[in-house]
Protein backbone atom coordinates (compact mmCIF):
# COMPACT_ATOMS: atom_id res chain seq x y z
CA MET A 1 82.82 43.00 84.40
CA ARG A 2 80.95 46.63 82.27
CA TYR A 3 80.20 48.41 85.82
CA LYS A 4 77.83 51.31 86.71
CA VAL A 5 79.27 54.56 88.17
CA PHE A 6 77.16 57.16 89.75
CA PHE A 7 78.64 60.48 90.87
CA GLU A 8 77.23 63.02 93.55
CA THR A 9 79.29 66.79 93.80
CA LEU A 10 78.97 68.82 96.18
CA GLY A 11 81.14 72.15 96.99
CA CYS A 12 82.34 74.81 94.12
CA ALA A 13 82.17 74.85 90.11
CA LYS A 14 85.83 74.22 90.83
CA ASN A 15 84.86 70.25 92.23
CA GLN A 16 82.21 70.34 88.99
CA VAL A 17 85.36 70.10 86.48
CA ASP A 18 86.86 67.77 88.23
CA THR A 19 83.95 65.20 88.56
CA GLU A 20 83.68 65.91 84.27
CA VAL A 21 86.81 65.19 84.22
CA MET A 22 87.26 61.96 86.19
CA ILE A 23 83.63 60.69 84.59
CA GLY A 24 85.20 61.84 81.19
CA LEU A 25 87.95 59.18 82.12
CA LEU A 26 85.48 56.60 83.76
CA ASP A 27 83.96 56.79 80.05
CA LYS A 28 86.48 56.51 77.69
CA ASN A 29 87.96 53.39 79.85
CA SER A 30 84.01 51.60 79.90
CA TYR A 31 83.04 52.44 82.94
CA THR A 32 79.61 52.83 82.34
CA LEU A 33 77.69 56.40 83.85
CA THR A 34 74.24 56.53 85.53
CA PRO A 35 72.01 58.80 86.98
CA GLU A 36 70.81 56.00 89.17
CA VAL A 37 72.02 55.73 92.29
CA ALA A 38 70.05 52.48 93.43
CA ASP A 39 71.89 50.69 90.12
CA ALA A 40 75.49 51.71 90.34
CA ASP A 41 78.11 49.49 91.28
CA ILE A 42 80.63 51.37 91.98
CA ILE A 43 78.95 55.15 93.81
CA ALA A 44 81.76 58.42 94.31
CA VAL A 45 81.53 61.64 96.70
CA ASN A 46 83.27 64.72 95.51
CA THR A 47 83.21 66.47 98.89
CA CYS A 48 83.50 69.97 99.71
CA GLY A 49 85.90 70.77 102.86
CA PHE A 50 85.99 74.52 102.84
CA ILE A 51 83.67 75.66 106.19
CA GLU A 52 81.48 73.28 108.08
CA SER A 53 78.80 73.42 106.86
CA ALA A 54 80.07 72.02 103.89
CA LYS A 55 82.18 68.99 105.97
CA ALA A 56 78.87 68.81 107.78
CA GLU A 57 76.24 67.98 103.79
CA SER A 58 79.31 65.53 102.47
CA ILE A 59 79.68 63.37 106.08
CA GLU A 60 75.49 63.49 104.94
CA THR A 61 76.22 62.22 101.60
CA ILE A 62 78.35 60.15 102.68
CA LEU A 63 76.81 58.19 105.13
CA GLU A 64 72.95 58.42 102.88
CA LEU A 65 75.45 56.67 99.95
CA SER A 66 76.50 53.48 101.92
CA THR A 67 73.73 52.70 102.56
CA TYR A 68 73.78 50.84 99.35
CA LYS A 69 77.22 49.28 99.51
CA THR A 70 75.50 47.95 102.65
CA GLU A 71 71.94 47.20 101.14
CA GLY A 72 72.14 48.00 97.89
CA LYS A 73 74.41 46.40 94.41
CA CYS A 74 77.13 49.23 95.12
CA GLN A 75 80.19 46.87 94.96
CA MET A 76 82.87 50.24 95.64
CA LEU A 77 82.34 53.53 97.93
CA ILE A 78 84.45 56.48 96.52
CA VAL A 79 85.43 59.74 98.28
CA THR A 80 87.28 62.31 96.77
CA GLY A 81 87.47 66.18 97.09
CA CYS A 82 88.78 67.79 99.78
CA LEU A 83 87.71 66.46 102.41
CA ALA A 84 88.55 63.27 101.33
CA GLU A 85 92.32 65.45 101.29
CA ARG A 86 91.68 67.31 104.46
CA TYR A 87 89.91 63.82 106.40
CA ALA A 88 91.26 60.97 105.34
CA GLU A 89 92.27 59.25 108.05
CA GLU A 90 89.69 60.28 110.53
CA LEU A 91 86.76 59.17 108.54
CA LYS A 92 87.72 55.83 107.19
CA LYS A 93 87.80 54.93 110.92
CA GLU A 94 84.65 56.78 111.31
CA ILE A 95 82.92 54.68 108.04
CA PRO A 96 84.18 51.97 106.99
CA GLU A 97 81.70 51.61 104.30
CA ILE A 98 84.17 53.75 102.12
CA ASP A 99 86.75 51.74 99.71
CA VAL A 100 88.62 54.32 99.47
CA PHE A 101 89.96 57.95 99.40
CA VAL A 102 91.26 60.42 96.13
CA GLY A 103 93.27 63.54 97.11
CA THR A 104 92.60 66.71 95.35
CA GLY A 105 96.26 66.35 93.78
CA SER A 106 95.02 62.07 92.81
CA PHE A 107 91.76 62.56 90.38
CA ASP A 108 93.02 62.38 87.31
CA GLU A 109 94.23 59.08 88.77
CA ILE A 110 91.25 57.93 89.49
CA ILE A 111 90.69 54.82 86.68
CA PRO A 112 94.73 53.07 88.63
CA ILE A 113 92.70 54.41 91.55
CA ILE A 114 89.49 51.47 90.67
CA ASP A 115 91.76 48.85 89.96
CA LYS A 116 93.88 49.19 92.53
CA VAL A 117 90.91 48.49 94.74
CA LEU A 118 89.08 46.12 92.44
CA ARG A 119 92.33 43.95 93.14
CA LYS A 120 92.57 44.33 96.49
CA THR A 121 92.77 41.19 98.59
CA SER A 122 93.68 41.78 101.79
CA ASP A 123 90.38 43.22 104.00
CA SER A 124 93.02 45.99 105.75
CA GLY A 125 90.32 48.89 105.37
CA ALA A 126 89.80 52.01 102.95
CA LEU A 127 92.67 52.83 101.16
CA ILE A 128 94.19 56.38 100.83
CA GLU A 129 95.19 57.89 97.50
CA LYS A 130 96.80 61.04 98.00
CA GLY A 131 99.09 62.91 95.48
CA ASP A 132 100.52 66.12 95.08
CA ILE A 133 98.84 69.33 95.41
CA ASN A 134 100.90 70.43 94.38
CA LYS A 135 101.40 68.86 90.55
CA GLU A 136 100.78 70.70 87.57
CA PHE A 137 97.92 70.66 85.43
CA ALA A 138 97.17 67.51 83.04
CA GLU A 139 96.38 68.32 80.16
CA ASN A 140 94.10 66.63 76.83
CA LEU A 141 92.55 65.04 79.58
CA PRO A 142 88.92 63.92 78.20
CA ARG A 143 86.09 65.80 80.22
CA ILE A 144 82.12 64.61 79.97
CA LEU A 145 80.08 68.63 80.86
CA MET A 146 77.50 68.21 84.30
CA THR A 147 76.25 71.50 83.47
CA PRO A 148 73.50 72.12 79.94
CA ALA A 149 75.47 72.36 76.70
CA TYR A 150 75.59 75.93 76.60
CA MET A 151 77.50 76.35 79.11
CA ALA A 152 80.02 75.26 81.07
CA PHE A 153 83.13 75.98 83.75
CA LEU A 154 86.55 76.92 82.24
CA LYS A 155 89.35 76.42 84.45
CA ILE A 156 91.81 78.84 83.71
CA ALA A 157 93.98 77.63 87.28
CA GLU A 158 94.68 75.51 90.22
CA GLY A 159 95.41 76.23 94.44
CA CYS A 160 95.88 79.09 95.91
CA ASP A 161 98.64 81.64 96.64
CA ASN A 162 96.49 84.19 99.02
CA CYS A 163 96.75 82.69 102.07
CA CYS A 164 93.39 84.64 104.06
CA THR A 165 93.74 83.50 107.87
CA TYR A 166 89.85 81.97 107.56
CA CYS A 167 90.82 79.42 104.56
CA ILE A 168 92.22 76.36 104.27
CA ILE A 169 91.88 76.34 100.35
CA PRO A 170 96.30 76.50 100.60
CA LYS A 171 96.77 73.25 102.52
CA LEU A 172 93.82 70.91 100.46
CA ARG A 173 94.01 73.25 96.97
CA GLY A 174 98.39 73.57 96.98
CA LYS A 175 99.97 76.46 95.76
CA TYR A 176 97.99 79.11 91.87
CA ARG A 177 98.61 77.07 89.15
CA SER A 178 98.59 78.64 86.52
CA ARG A 179 97.27 77.34 82.69
CA LYS A 180 99.03 77.47 79.86
CA PHE A 181 97.44 80.08 78.18
CA GLU A 182 97.24 78.84 74.75
CA ASP A 183 95.91 75.26 76.83
CA VAL A 184 93.44 77.04 78.52
CA VAL A 185 92.40 78.90 74.77
CA SER A 186 92.54 75.34 73.60
CA GLU A 187 89.92 74.11 75.53
CA ALA A 188 87.96 77.10 74.86
CA LYS A 189 87.73 76.84 71.27
CA SER A 190 87.11 73.07 71.87
CA LEU A 191 84.02 73.50 73.56
CA VAL A 192 82.49 76.52 72.14
CA SER A 193 82.70 73.49 68.97
CA LYS A 194 80.35 71.48 70.91
CA GLY A 195 77.73 74.11 71.44
CA VAL A 196 79.00 76.04 74.17
CA LYS A 197 77.79 79.00 74.09
CA GLU A 198 78.95 80.21 77.43
CA LEU A 199 82.25 80.44 78.93
CA ILE A 200 82.65 80.67 82.70
CA ILE A 201 85.73 81.04 84.03
CA ILE A 202 86.73 80.36 87.73
CA ALA A 203 89.53 79.46 89.89
CA GLN A 204 90.25 80.14 93.38
CA ASP A 205 91.22 83.53 92.13
CA ILE A 206 91.72 84.50 88.23
CA THR A 207 92.73 87.44 88.46
CA ARG A 208 96.11 85.85 89.33
CA PHE A 209 96.53 83.73 85.69
CA GLY A 210 99.65 83.55 84.29
CA GLN A 211 101.58 85.55 86.84
CA ASP A 212 103.40 82.17 88.45
CA ILE A 213 104.18 81.28 84.39
CA TYR A 214 105.10 84.51 82.86
CA GLY A 215 106.25 86.83 84.64
CA GLU A 216 102.85 88.79 84.47
CA TYR A 217 99.36 88.48 85.24
CA ARG A 218 97.42 87.87 81.97
CA LEU A 219 93.34 87.36 81.78
CA ALA A 220 93.29 90.29 80.09
CA ASP A 221 95.62 88.94 77.60
CA LEU A 222 93.15 85.95 77.57
CA LEU A 223 89.37 88.24 77.28
CA TYR A 224 90.90 89.51 74.46
CA GLU A 225 91.78 86.28 73.35
CA LEU A 226 88.46 84.00 73.75
CA ASN A 227 86.82 87.54 72.42
CA LYS A 228 87.49 85.70 69.00
CA ILE A 229 86.02 83.19 69.12
CA GLU A 230 83.31 82.69 66.30
CA GLY A 231 79.75 81.47 68.12
CA LEU A 232 80.60 81.86 72.30
CA LYS A 233 77.92 84.98 73.41
CA TRP A 234 78.94 85.28 77.00
CA ILE A 235 82.73 85.07 78.82
CA ARG A 236 81.85 85.46 82.94
CA LEU A 237 84.62 86.06 85.83
CA GLN A 238 83.52 85.02 88.76
CA TYR A 239 86.63 85.14 91.99
CA CYS A 240 88.45 88.36 90.93
CA TYR A 241 90.47 89.27 93.64
CA PRO A 242 89.89 92.67 93.97
CA ASP A 243 94.07 93.53 94.66
CA VAL A 244 94.93 93.05 91.54
CA VAL A 245 91.40 94.06 89.38
CA ASP A 246 94.09 96.14 87.72
CA ASP A 247 93.44 99.38 85.15
CA LYS A 248 94.08 96.78 81.45
CA LEU A 249 91.50 94.03 82.89
CA ILE A 250 88.77 96.43 83.54
CA GLU A 251 89.50 98.25 79.95
CA ALA A 252 89.97 94.30 79.11
CA ILE A 253 86.23 94.30 80.62
CA ALA A 254 84.69 97.71 78.47
CA SER A 255 85.88 96.90 75.51
CA CYS A 256 85.11 93.18 74.93
CA ASP A 257 81.55 92.69 73.68
CA LYS A 258 81.38 88.82 74.40
CA VAL A 259 82.53 89.03 78.71
CA ALA A 260 79.41 89.57 80.52
CA LYS A 261 79.15 93.57 81.96
CA TYR A 262 79.72 91.02 85.70
CA ILE A 263 81.94 90.76 87.25
CA ASP A 264 83.16 88.63 90.60
CA ILE A 265 85.10 90.09 93.69
CA PRO A 266 84.99 88.81 97.42
CA ILE A 267 85.79 91.92 99.97
CA GLN A 268 84.97 90.41 103.22
CA HIS A 269 85.13 93.15 104.36
CA CYS A 270 85.43 96.75 104.76
CA ASN A 271 86.75 97.34 107.72
CA ASP A 272 90.71 97.75 107.32
CA TYR A 273 91.96 96.41 110.66
CA MET A 274 89.25 92.90 109.73
CA LEU A 275 91.00 93.09 106.47
CA LYS A 276 94.48 93.43 108.30
CA ARG A 277 93.20 90.41 110.04
CA MET A 278 92.23 88.47 107.61
CA ASN A 279 95.82 88.19 105.23
CA ARG A 280 94.02 90.59 102.90
CA THR A 281 96.29 92.22 100.38
CA THR A 282 93.53 96.23 99.99
CA SER A 283 92.15 98.02 102.05
CA LYS A 284 88.84 99.57 102.33
CA ALA A 285 89.61 103.24 100.53
CA SER A 286 91.43 100.25 98.06
CA ILE A 287 88.08 98.67 97.41
CA MET A 288 85.37 101.40 97.48
CA ALA A 289 88.02 103.47 94.73
CA LEU A 290 88.12 99.43 92.14
CA ILE A 291 84.54 99.72 93.00
CA GLU A 292 84.00 103.54 91.43
CA LYS A 293 86.74 102.30 89.46
CA LEU A 294 84.98 99.66 87.08
CA ARG A 295 81.34 101.82 87.18
CA LYS A 296 82.97 104.35 85.65
CA ALA A 297 84.55 102.59 83.25
CA VAL A 298 81.75 100.01 82.63
CA PRO A 299 78.86 102.37 83.75
CA ASP A 300 76.15 99.18 83.90
CA ILE A 301 78.34 96.67 85.22
CA SER A 302 76.48 94.03 87.42
CA ILE A 303 78.89 93.96 90.99
CA ARG A 304 78.72 91.01 92.87
CA SER A 305 81.10 90.43 96.10
CA THR A 306 81.28 88.13 99.83
CA LEU A 307 81.00 89.36 103.03
CA ILE A 308 81.99 87.09 106.29
CA ALA A 309 80.44 88.37 109.09
CA GLY A 310 81.39 88.18 112.78
CA PHE A 311 84.96 87.50 111.91
CA PRO A 312 86.86 87.75 115.37
CA GLY A 313 87.95 90.71 116.97
CA GLU A 314 84.75 92.16 115.12
CA THR A 315 83.00 94.62 117.18
CA GLU A 316 79.44 96.60 117.11
CA GLU A 317 81.52 99.30 115.65
CA MET A 318 83.31 98.14 112.98
CA PHE A 319 79.65 96.13 111.88
CA GLN A 320 77.98 99.09 111.78
CA GLU A 321 80.77 100.56 109.34
CA LEU A 322 80.26 97.37 107.32
CA LEU A 323 76.70 97.55 107.63
CA ASP A 324 77.33 101.58 105.79
CA PHE A 325 79.24 100.09 103.63
CA VAL A 326 76.68 98.25 102.34
CA LYS A 327 74.00 100.82 102.33
CA GLU A 328 77.16 103.46 101.05
CA GLN A 329 78.90 100.58 97.91
CA ARG A 330 74.70 99.20 96.88
CA LEU A 331 76.02 96.25 95.47
CA ASP A 332 74.04 94.04 92.46
CA LYS A 333 74.55 90.70 94.45
CA LEU A 334 76.26 90.02 97.78
CA GLY A 335 75.75 87.24 99.67
CA ALA A 336 77.43 87.08 103.25
CA PHE A 337 78.58 83.87 105.67
CA ALA A 338 78.88 84.13 109.88
CA TYR A 339 82.42 83.38 109.60
CA SER A 340 83.57 79.32 110.32
CA LEU A 341 86.02 78.74 112.87
CA GLU A 342 88.54 76.05 110.75
CA GLU A 343 91.47 73.60 112.14
CA ASP A 344 94.93 74.77 110.71
CA THR A 345 94.61 77.81 110.05
CA ALA A 346 95.52 80.90 111.40
CA ALA A 347 92.61 82.39 112.14
CA ALA A 348 91.55 79.40 114.54
CA ASN A 349 94.55 80.80 116.28
CA LEU A 350 93.23 84.68 116.78
CA PRO A 351 91.90 86.02 120.73
CA ASP A 352 88.33 87.46 119.89
CA HIS A 353 86.41 85.17 119.01
CA LEU A 354 82.39 85.78 118.82
CA GLU A 355 79.10 83.38 119.44
CA LEU A 356 77.49 81.83 117.31
CA GLU A 357 74.57 83.82 117.64
CA VAL A 358 76.35 87.17 116.81
CA LYS A 359 77.26 85.71 113.93
CA GLU A 360 74.87 84.30 112.71
CA ALA A 361 72.70 88.12 113.72
CA ARG A 362 75.23 89.88 111.36
CA ARG A 363 75.11 87.75 108.31
CA ASP A 364 71.07 88.51 108.53
CA ALA A 365 71.27 92.01 109.30
CA ILE A 366 73.81 92.87 105.99
CA LEU A 367 71.34 89.59 103.91
CA GLU A 368 68.30 92.07 104.97
CA LEU A 369 69.71 94.98 103.81
CA GLN A 370 70.99 93.83 100.91
CA GLN A 371 67.46 92.56 100.33
CA GLN A 372 66.24 96.01 100.32
CA ILE A 373 68.98 97.24 97.97
CA SER A 374 68.44 94.35 95.43
CA THR A 375 65.02 94.75 95.22
CA GLU A 376 64.86 99.06 94.18
CA LEU A 377 68.54 97.56 91.85
CA MET A 378 66.37 95.14 90.30
CA TYR A 379 62.90 97.51 89.62
CA GLN A 380 65.43 100.29 87.89
CA LYS A 381 65.69 97.23 84.56
CA VAL A 382 61.82 97.93 84.19
CA GLY A 383 61.39 99.31 81.23
CA ARG A 384 64.56 98.04 79.54
CA THR A 385 65.22 95.41 76.91
CA LEU A 386 67.97 92.34 77.47
CA GLU A 387 68.80 89.48 76.45
CA VAL A 388 68.19 86.71 77.95
CA VAL A 389 69.65 82.54 77.86
CA ILE A 390 66.35 80.07 77.99
CA GLU A 391 67.44 77.59 80.71
CA GLU A 392 63.74 75.83 81.39
CA GLU A 393 59.92 76.02 80.99
CA VAL A 394 57.32 76.49 83.42
CA PRO A 395 54.91 73.48 82.79
CA GLY A 396 51.50 74.20 81.85
CA GLU A 397 52.23 78.01 81.68
CA ASN A 398 53.29 80.21 78.46
CA ILE A 399 56.34 80.97 80.84
CA TYR A 400 60.23 80.16 80.41
CA VAL A 401 62.67 80.58 82.76
CA GLY A 402 66.07 82.01 81.72
CA ARG A 403 68.98 84.51 82.95
CA CYS A 404 71.02 87.52 81.18
CA MET A 405 74.26 89.68 81.23
CA TYR A 406 73.80 89.81 84.93
CA ASP A 407 73.14 86.76 86.08
CA ALA A 408 75.56 83.46 86.63
CA PRO A 409 73.57 80.93 87.56
CA GLU A 410 72.46 78.81 90.49
CA ILE A 411 74.31 81.76 93.00
CA ASP A 412 72.42 84.76 91.03
CA GLY A 413 69.20 85.35 90.11
CA VAL A 414 66.40 84.60 87.05
CA VAL A 415 64.37 86.09 84.07
CA TYR A 416 60.60 84.69 83.88
CA VAL A 417 59.59 84.77 80.46
CA HIS A 418 56.19 85.11 79.49
CA THR A 419 55.17 84.22 75.95
CA ASP A 420 53.02 82.06 73.21
CA ARG A 421 56.04 80.83 71.39
CA ALA A 422 57.57 77.48 71.84
CA LEU A 423 61.64 78.53 72.84
CA ARG A 424 64.52 75.43 72.57
CA ILE A 425 66.32 75.10 76.38
CA GLY A 426 69.80 76.98 75.76
CA GLN A 427 68.58 79.61 73.03
CA PHE A 428 69.14 83.65 73.68
CA VAL A 429 66.04 85.85 73.23
CA MET A 430 65.42 89.80 73.83
CA VAL A 431 62.82 90.54 76.77
CA LYS A 432 61.34 93.39 77.46
CA ILE A 433 61.29 93.64 81.72
CA THR A 434 57.78 94.47 82.56
CA ASP A 435 58.18 94.14 86.77
CA ALA A 436 60.66 92.80 89.21
CA LEU A 437 60.83 90.82 92.56
CA GLU A 438 63.52 91.04 95.23
CA TYR A 439 66.22 89.48 93.21
CA ASP A 440 64.43 88.02 89.93
CA LEU A 441 63.15 90.17 86.80
CA ILE A 442 60.22 89.50 85.19
CA GLY A 443 59.50 89.99 81.51
CA GLU A 444 58.09 88.95 78.22
CA MET A 445 59.45 88.36 74.19
């Protein structure tokens, strides 16, 4: 029988790459992929378990899709990803419709795991398949992109060694493991040969790439090598930890013409006491120095970051310091999250946790301030001409939606392009910016 498989992916881009490998393996082994959940014989949910809201979304999705097992044609419900790694035993008791849990160290074994479920004869409940979360990368696995054809995520490492006190990722994804330099370059070339124009470099921390294998940071070397690939337009950097963004990397960003003048550096806070409590190996002074250095070396750079509001022990004075920092630094893109208490993290055992209402009010204050800053920064781009990749057409209008070099997909803004010409999805065009919104730009060909 040729089984039809439906995949639902939640969480981060790293999860998406794992899904792309799993569906590549399924396709290679004669399974049929279907976009219609009602038609699926097998349903798989790749879950996120990072913070409380992500866990809730994952569980809600599993429950919703489990109805196709009890009321539809689905024969097997698979749960993969971080939630499967973290809460398999608990979910096994609560959601009996689940047939198998596939941990983060076992996603590349999806075919033999499905075969094992199909051969199962006893009704002893869901199988739990957890491999070694610290195992090395399996290279040359098939992969089917879920992204638009013109872009792809390039995962260069797995796991994390930073051990921030609020974060569970090292326990779910293992220690930091870089891919081999030549394997990353080889995959990048393969993706570009298939039509990819934008590569988004991802990992839990891309700045430490190579340190575990070669004894030195090699992200800058990688950028120089990727910059040579013919046909590639943009290389985008996401998740650069500020403490190891060094001069060599900054010079690579400045000098490589294909590297987008964009960097994502999650700083989480600016108060030194808060940073120490978070086990962040940086300081307010070093963060400010880094921002200044980036802007001096790459005057046109777009800096994105994230902040945590209401971390345990954050006083009103510390929060005001954070607001002042946001106001003074005027970062181009900024996300803020109310601290989420996660069990099995060091921060969960800290004293002085704040009430949810306080945490959410502080988050909202950051976002409100950043909206004002973003609006001013957007209007500064009016009159400029920017290169834009076209991503969709507005039906019935002479308007397309795209992104410029300063915006990452889904998390940042867009450019609304007015034109009488027929444009292709994935086409790069020059657009004169004529107006702006809080986070978006408006222009014409």
